[in-house]
């Protein structure tokens, strides 16, 4: 038998199994209340609108185009719709600044491919989106901790990289409702991040996957919009904005986009030509129609439901978590991030929880580039009713309470 391990490329060794993807399988077990998967509620998908869109497309003279190969940049009408949305947010993009991807996950992979040579440094938050780490890992980077609340000077990052024989290439982050914490960058942190990127002369990857899911508070400017205003237009920006229709319309159709300066868009197009030629034509056409017909109404509908679930989770946490446990109070997104006393390992807690409480969550260390963060856990409220959330938090609170009592 071939010794596969002996012939894998070095990059393959960095492709570890994802704890979270394994956990998604638990969603299928009916006796578990799962807060593990960070996925949209399928009951909220605009299925009728998609049924009409696909039927209209396939029943019209556009059927041939819909089933044909298409250009790597993406479907023009969809790119035009995105241009309008970006323009309305103070970004002077035109169609040449928009590139359609198969979900924003593909954008992260292509950007890793484009920007990272082995050993290059990527600045990421501690914790950060696990899927971004998976995407970047294949390009064998070194990670450093991006912490905007700390007083690290840009030079500190540059020096640390240099000492490791590396160079900083980009900062990756979600400015709005991060996965896993649900938190946003303040306006000051946004400026500070761009100041730092200017000083280091690096790119900024802005992951906007959850941006449309705001339940309260004022909408902040995107990093790309601030960058446009500071630098005098999109062609002079360093920010690569990764958008997605997954959390609003449908993740199954796999449609996302990058908005950025044209030179980097041209390179992304070449990456896509080599990888998959283009994202599925008919899906892009259907997304364009459904977005044109009612994106805002859909966003309003789902935010009302998710707001109620977020409120239910925050109320249930207050009611049931013992002293010593704290959590974030997100204004949007799908997640609440719990911090347990230092000595509690959330991976061990998960095992207990699945057995005793029949409650699933994601242990925190999955989201740390260095595997730390063991006393944190991520809860997603997107797919549970307020009743299930109350019951789940009651059981989890009781379990954590008994762990704390046992350790006291
Ligand atoms: C922060 C973040 N970015 C990107 C993605 C990828 O989403 P998609 O590829 O469906 O657009 C996800 C998915 O959960 C996410 O949580």
GROMACS .gro file of C-alpha atoms in nm, residues 81-236:
model
  156
   81UNK     CA    1  -2.617   4.479  -0.775
   82UNK     CA    2  -2.320   4.445  -0.540
   83UNK     CA    3  -2.167   4.765  -0.682
   84UNK     CA    4  -2.481   4.957  -0.588
   85UNK     CA    5  -2.473   4.821  -0.233
   86UNK     CA    6  -2.106   4.903  -0.192
   87UNK     CA    7  -2.158   5.254  -0.339
   88UNK     CA    8  -2.439   5.315  -0.089
   89UNK     CA    9  -2.188   5.243   0.188
   90UNK     CA   10  -1.938   5.503   0.072
   91UNK     CA   11  -1.721   5.274  -0.141
   92UNK     CA   12  -1.651   5.409  -0.491
   93UNK     CA   13  -1.641   5.061  -0.648
   94UNK     CA   14  -1.740   4.985  -1.004
   95UNK     CA   15  -1.790   4.647  -1.164
   96UNK     CA   16  -1.415   4.597  -1.213
   97UNK     CA   17  -1.373   4.602  -0.836
   98UNK     CA   18  -1.611   4.309  -0.778
   99UNK     CA   19  -1.513   3.943  -0.806
  100UNK     CA   20  -1.761   3.661  -0.739
  101UNK     CA   21  -1.642   3.364  -0.534
  102UNK     CA   22  -1.793   3.032  -0.425
  103UNK     CA   23  -1.870   3.165  -0.077
  104UNK     CA   24  -1.637   3.396   0.113
  105UNK     CA   25  -1.448   3.084   0.223
  106UNK     CA   26  -1.308   3.058  -0.129
  107UNK     CA   27  -1.199   3.420  -0.112
  108UNK     CA   28  -0.999   3.341   0.202
  109UNK     CA   29  -0.831   3.049   0.029
  110UNK     CA   30  -0.743   3.255  -0.279
  111UNK     CA   31  -0.614   3.542  -0.069
  112UNK     CA   32  -0.395   3.302   0.127
  113UNK     CA   33  -0.269   3.161  -0.201
  114UNK     CA   34  -0.204   3.507  -0.343
  115UNK     CA   35  -0.041   3.667  -0.041
  116UNK     CA   36   0.131   3.400   0.169
  117UNK     CA   37   0.462   3.236   0.093
  118UNK     CA   38   0.565   2.970   0.349
  119UNK     CA   39   0.677   3.142   0.670
  120UNK     CA   40   0.507   3.477   0.600
  121UNK     CA   41   0.322   3.630   0.893
  122UNK     CA   42  -0.057   3.668   0.904
  123UNK     CA   43  -0.197   3.882   1.186
  124UNK     CA   44  -0.518   3.730   1.320
  125UNK     CA   45  -0.729   3.790   1.628
  126UNK     CA   46  -0.705   3.553   1.922
  127UNK     CA   47  -0.973   3.403   1.884
  128UNK     CA   48  -1.052   3.416   1.513
  129UNK     CA   49  -1.267   3.236   1.254
  130UNK     CA   50  -1.155   2.876   1.244
  131UNK     CA   51  -1.225   2.846   0.870
  132UNK     CA   52  -0.983   3.132   0.802
  133UNK     CA   53  -0.709   2.947   0.989
  134UNK     CA   54  -0.791   2.635   0.787
  135UNK     CA   55  -0.777   2.832   0.461
  136UNK     CA   56  -0.450   3.007   0.545
  137UNK     CA   57  -0.280   2.702   0.703
  138UNK     CA   58  -0.236   2.538   0.364
  139UNK     CA   59  -0.001   2.823   0.268
  140UNK     CA   60   0.219   2.757   0.574
  141UNK     CA   61   0.212   3.095   0.744
  142UNK     CA   62   0.336   3.208   1.081
  143UNK     CA   63   0.061   3.371   1.290
  144UNK     CA   64   0.088   3.665   1.523
  145UNK     CA   65  -0.178   3.794   1.757
  146UNK     CA   66  -0.363   4.101   1.638
  147UNK     CA   67  -0.491   4.272   1.951
  148UNK     CA   68  -0.621   4.623   1.899
  149UNK     CA   69  -0.695   4.679   2.265
  150UNK     CA   70  -0.327   4.618   2.347
  151UNK     CA   71  -0.077   4.893   2.295
  152UNK     CA   72   0.142   4.702   2.055
  153UNK     CA   73   0.315   4.938   1.811
  154UNK     CA   74   0.326   4.838   1.444
  155UNK     CA   75   0.701   4.807   1.481
  156UNK     CA   76   0.652   4.533   1.743
  157UNK     CA   77   0.479   4.313   1.485
  158UNK     CA   78   0.743   4.390   1.223
  159UNK     CA   79   1.027   4.314   1.466
  160UNK     CA   80   0.870   3.989   1.588
  161UNK     CA   81   0.827   3.878   1.227
  162UNK     CA   82   1.182   3.978   1.134
  163UNK     CA   83   1.324   3.792   1.435
  164UNK     CA   84   1.141   3.482   1.311
  165UNK     CA   85   1.285   3.529   0.961
  166UNK     CA   86   0.941   3.635   0.840
  167UNK     CA   87   0.755   3.938   0.711
  168UNK     CA   88   0.400   4.053   0.785
  169UNK     CA   89   0.171   4.029   0.482
  170UNK     CA   90  -0.179   4.100   0.606
  171UNK     CA   91  -0.417   4.139   0.897
  172UNK     CA   92  -0.733   3.929   0.879
  173UNK     CA   93  -1.041   4.010   1.085
  174UNK     CA   94  -1.417   4.053   1.103
  175UNK     CA   95  -1.489   4.412   1.204
  176UNK     CA   96  -1.860   4.334   1.245
  177UNK     CA   97  -1.991   4.048   1.465
  178UNK     CA   98  -1.693   3.822   1.464
  179UNK     CA   99  -1.706   3.448   1.464
  180UNK     CA  100  -1.664   3.335   1.744
  181UNK     CA  101  -1.714   3.631   1.983
  182UNK     CA  102  -1.996   3.825   1.814
  183UNK     CA  103  -1.809   4.148   1.885
  184UNK     CA  104  -1.745   4.452   1.662
  185UNK     CA  105  -1.447   4.682   1.633
  186UNK     CA  106  -1.514   5.030   1.770
  187UNK     CA  107  -1.469   5.324   1.527
  188UNK     CA  108  -1.140   5.401   1.703
  189UNK     CA  109  -1.016   5.043   1.663
  190UNK     CA  110  -1.102   5.057   1.292
  191UNK     CA  111  -0.886   5.367   1.250
  192UNK     CA  112  -0.612   5.215   1.460
  193UNK     CA  113  -0.610   4.900   1.249
  194UNK     CA  114  -0.579   5.099   0.927
  195UNK     CA  115  -0.307   5.319   1.082
  196UNK     CA  116  -0.118   5.003   1.170
  197UNK     CA  117  -0.167   4.853   0.823
  198UNK     CA  118  -0.038   5.179   0.673
  199UNK     CA  119   0.266   5.177   0.901
  200UNK     CA  120   0.343   4.811   0.822
  201UNK     CA  121   0.243   4.852   0.457
  202UNK     CA  122   0.034   4.536   0.460
  203UNK     CA  123  -0.308   4.431   0.327
  204UNK     CA  124  -0.621   4.408   0.541
  205UNK     CA  125  -0.865   4.123   0.481
  206UNK     CA  126  -1.207   4.238   0.603
  207UNK     CA  127  -1.438   3.940   0.653
  208UNK     CA  128  -1.792   4.079   0.639
  209UNK     CA  129  -1.982   3.748   0.651
  210UNK     CA  130  -2.214   3.860   0.935
  211UNK     CA  131  -2.234   4.231   0.861
  212UNK     CA  132  -2.602   4.231   0.756
  213UNK     CA  133  -2.711   4.069   1.083
  214UNK     CA  134  -2.737   4.371   1.318
  215UNK     CA  135  -3.001   4.356   1.592
  216UNK     CA  136  -2.933   4.684   1.772
  217UNK     CA  137  -2.697   4.980   1.780
  218UNK     CA  138  -2.563   5.192   1.500
  219UNK     CA  139  -2.413   5.047   1.185
  220UNK     CA  140  -2.039   5.116   1.169
  221UNK     CA  141  -1.851   5.202   0.854
  222UNK     CA  142  -1.674   4.910   0.690
  223UNK     CA  143  -1.295   4.910   0.698
  224UNK     CA  144  -1.301   4.938   0.320
  225UNK     CA  145  -1.521   5.251   0.331
  226UNK     CA  146  -1.290   5.413   0.588
  227UNK     CA  147  -0.990   5.310   0.379
  228UNK     CA  148  -1.150   5.465   0.065
  229UNK     CA  149  -1.210   5.795   0.250
  230UNK     CA  150  -0.858   5.801   0.394
  231UNK     CA  151  -0.672   5.706   0.080
  232UNK     CA  152  -0.881   5.890  -0.180
  233UNK     CA  153  -1.062   5.608  -0.359
  234UNK     CA  154  -1.080   5.232  -0.389
  235UNK     CA  155  -0.785   5.201  -0.627
  236UNK     CA  156  -0.559   5.332  -0.351
   0.00000   0.00000   0.00000
